[in-house]
JSON list of C-alpha atoms in Angstrom, two decimals:
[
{"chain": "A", "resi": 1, "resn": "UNK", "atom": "CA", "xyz": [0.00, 0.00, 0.00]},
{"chain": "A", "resi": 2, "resn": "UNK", "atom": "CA", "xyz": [1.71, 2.94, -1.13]},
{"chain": "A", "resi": 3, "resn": "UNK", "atom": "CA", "xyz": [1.36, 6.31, 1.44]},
{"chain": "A", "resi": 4, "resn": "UNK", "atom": "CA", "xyz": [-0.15, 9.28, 0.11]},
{"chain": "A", "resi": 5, "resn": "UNK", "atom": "CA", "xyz": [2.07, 12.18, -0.11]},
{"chain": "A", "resi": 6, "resn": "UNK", "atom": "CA", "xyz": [1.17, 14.75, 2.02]},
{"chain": "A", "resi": 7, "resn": "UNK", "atom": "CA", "xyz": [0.95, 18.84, 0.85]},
{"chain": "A", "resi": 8, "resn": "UNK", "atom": "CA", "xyz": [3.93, 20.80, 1.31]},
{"chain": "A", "resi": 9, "resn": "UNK", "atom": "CA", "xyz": [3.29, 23.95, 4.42]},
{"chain": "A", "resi": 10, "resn": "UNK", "atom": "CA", "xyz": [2.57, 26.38, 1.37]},
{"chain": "A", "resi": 11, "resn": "UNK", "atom": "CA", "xyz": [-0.11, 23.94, 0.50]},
{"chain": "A", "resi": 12, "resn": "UNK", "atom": "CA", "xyz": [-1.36, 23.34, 3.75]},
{"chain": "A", "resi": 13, "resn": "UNK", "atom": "CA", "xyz": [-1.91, 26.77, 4.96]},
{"chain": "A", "resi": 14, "resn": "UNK", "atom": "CA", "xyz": [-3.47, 27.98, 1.46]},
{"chain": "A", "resi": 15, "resn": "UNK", "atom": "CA", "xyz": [-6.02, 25.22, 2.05]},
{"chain": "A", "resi": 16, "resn": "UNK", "atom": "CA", "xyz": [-5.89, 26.51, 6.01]},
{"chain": "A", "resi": 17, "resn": "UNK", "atom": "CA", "xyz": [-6.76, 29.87, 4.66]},
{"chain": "A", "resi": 18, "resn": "UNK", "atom": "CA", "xyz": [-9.46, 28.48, 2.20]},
{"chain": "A", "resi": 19, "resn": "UNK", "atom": "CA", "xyz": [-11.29, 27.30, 5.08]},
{"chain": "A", "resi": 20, "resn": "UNK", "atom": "CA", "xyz": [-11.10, 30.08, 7.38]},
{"chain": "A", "resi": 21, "resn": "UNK", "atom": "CA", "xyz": [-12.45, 32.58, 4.56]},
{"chain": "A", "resi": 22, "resn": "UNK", "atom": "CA", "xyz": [-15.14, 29.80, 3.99]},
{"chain": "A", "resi": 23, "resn": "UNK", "atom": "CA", "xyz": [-16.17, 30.33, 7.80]},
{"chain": "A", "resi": 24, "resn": "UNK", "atom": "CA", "xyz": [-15.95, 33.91, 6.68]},
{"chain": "A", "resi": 25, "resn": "UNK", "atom": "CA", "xyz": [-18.13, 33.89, 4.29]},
{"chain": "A", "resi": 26, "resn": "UNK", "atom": "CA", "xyz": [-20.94, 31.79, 5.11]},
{"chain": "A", "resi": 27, "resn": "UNK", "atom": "CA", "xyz": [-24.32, 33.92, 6.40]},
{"chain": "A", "resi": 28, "resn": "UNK", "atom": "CA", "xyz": [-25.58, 30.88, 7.20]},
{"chain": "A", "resi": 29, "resn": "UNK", "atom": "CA", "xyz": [-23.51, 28.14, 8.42]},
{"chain": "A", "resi": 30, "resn": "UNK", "atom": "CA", "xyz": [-24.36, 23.82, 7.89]},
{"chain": "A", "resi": 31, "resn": "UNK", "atom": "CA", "xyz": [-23.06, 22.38, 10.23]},
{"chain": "A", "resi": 32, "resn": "UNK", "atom": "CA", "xyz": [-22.39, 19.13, 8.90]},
{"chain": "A", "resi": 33, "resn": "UNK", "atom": "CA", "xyz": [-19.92, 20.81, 6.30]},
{"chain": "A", "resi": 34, "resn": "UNK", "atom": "CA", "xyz": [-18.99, 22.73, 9.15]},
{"chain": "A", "resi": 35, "resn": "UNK", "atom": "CA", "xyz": [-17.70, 19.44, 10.72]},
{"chain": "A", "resi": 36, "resn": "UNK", "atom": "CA", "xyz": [-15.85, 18.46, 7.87]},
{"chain": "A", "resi": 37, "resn": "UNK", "atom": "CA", "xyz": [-13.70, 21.56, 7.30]},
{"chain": "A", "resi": 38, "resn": "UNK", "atom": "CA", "xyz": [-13.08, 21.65, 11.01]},
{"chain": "A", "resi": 39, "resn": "UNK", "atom": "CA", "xyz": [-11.72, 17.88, 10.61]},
{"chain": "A", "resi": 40, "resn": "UNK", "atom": "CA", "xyz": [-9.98, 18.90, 7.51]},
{"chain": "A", "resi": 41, "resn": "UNK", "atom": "CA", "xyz": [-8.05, 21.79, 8.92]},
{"chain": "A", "resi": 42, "resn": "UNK", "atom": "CA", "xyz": [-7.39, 19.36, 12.51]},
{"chain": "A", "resi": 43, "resn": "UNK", "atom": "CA", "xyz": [-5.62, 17.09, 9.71]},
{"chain": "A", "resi": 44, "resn": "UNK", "atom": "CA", "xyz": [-3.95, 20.12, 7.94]},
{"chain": "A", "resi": 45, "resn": "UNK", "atom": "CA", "xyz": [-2.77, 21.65, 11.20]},
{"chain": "A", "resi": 46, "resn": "UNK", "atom": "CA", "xyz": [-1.13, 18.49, 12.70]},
{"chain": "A", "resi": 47, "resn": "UNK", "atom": "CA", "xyz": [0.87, 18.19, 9.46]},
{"chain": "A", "resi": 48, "resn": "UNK", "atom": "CA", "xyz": [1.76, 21.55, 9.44]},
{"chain": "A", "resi": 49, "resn": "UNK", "atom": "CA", "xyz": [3.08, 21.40, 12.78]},
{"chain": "A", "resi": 50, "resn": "UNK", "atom": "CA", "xyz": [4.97, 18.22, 12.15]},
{"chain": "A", "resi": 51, "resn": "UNK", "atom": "CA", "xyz": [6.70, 19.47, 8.83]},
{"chain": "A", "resi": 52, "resn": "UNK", "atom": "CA", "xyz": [7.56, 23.01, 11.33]},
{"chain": "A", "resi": 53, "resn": "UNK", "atom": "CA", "xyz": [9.44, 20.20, 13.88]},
{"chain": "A", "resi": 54, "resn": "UNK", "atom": "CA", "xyz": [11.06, 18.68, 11.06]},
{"chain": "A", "resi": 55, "resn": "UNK", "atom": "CA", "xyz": [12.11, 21.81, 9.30]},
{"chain": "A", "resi": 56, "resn": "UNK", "atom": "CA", "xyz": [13.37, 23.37, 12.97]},
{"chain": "A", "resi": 57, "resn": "UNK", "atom": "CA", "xyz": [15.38, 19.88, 13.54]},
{"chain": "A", "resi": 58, "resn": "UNK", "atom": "CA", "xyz": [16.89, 20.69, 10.09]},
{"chain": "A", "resi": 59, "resn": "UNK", "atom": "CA", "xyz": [17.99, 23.51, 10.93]},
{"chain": "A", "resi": 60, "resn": "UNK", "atom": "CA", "xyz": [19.53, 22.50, 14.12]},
{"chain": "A", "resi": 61, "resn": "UNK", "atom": "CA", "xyz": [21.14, 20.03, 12.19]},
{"chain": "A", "resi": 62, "resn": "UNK", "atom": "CA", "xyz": [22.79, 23.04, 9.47]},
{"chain": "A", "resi": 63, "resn": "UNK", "atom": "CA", "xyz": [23.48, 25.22, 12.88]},
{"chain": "A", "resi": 64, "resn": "UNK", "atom": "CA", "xyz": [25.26, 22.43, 14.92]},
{"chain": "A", "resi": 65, "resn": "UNK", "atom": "CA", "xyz": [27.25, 21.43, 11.32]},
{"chain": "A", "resi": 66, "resn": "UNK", "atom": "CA", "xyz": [28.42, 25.14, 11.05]},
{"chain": "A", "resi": 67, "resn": "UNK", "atom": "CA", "xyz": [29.88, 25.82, 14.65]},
{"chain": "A", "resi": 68, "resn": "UNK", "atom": "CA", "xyz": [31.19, 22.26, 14.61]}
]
């Protein structure tokens, strides 16, 4: 089973955005597809934060490499 790659942070916080100015722009809101984009963005925002770790351990990585 192959794993499906997951959006880059530029990806994920466009589609972050796209659902915040969907919340925005709703006069009346349904909360089933409410529900959904909250899950979605959950989903988005855990990956975000993961690539952020990985990107900060990166550059630990460069920093530690450079004064070594």
């Amino acid at each position: 089973m192959s794993k499906e790659k997951e959006p880059s942070l530029g990806e994920s916080l466009k589609q972050l955005e796209a659902i915040t100015d969907w919340f925005e722009n709703q006069e009346a809101i349904d909360v089933e597809k409410a529900l959904e984009k909250v899950k979605e963005g959950v989903v988005l925002l855990k990956a975000s934060k993961a690539r952020l770790k990985e990107v900060e351990n990166e550059f630990a990585v460069v920093k530690k490499e450079l004064e070594g």
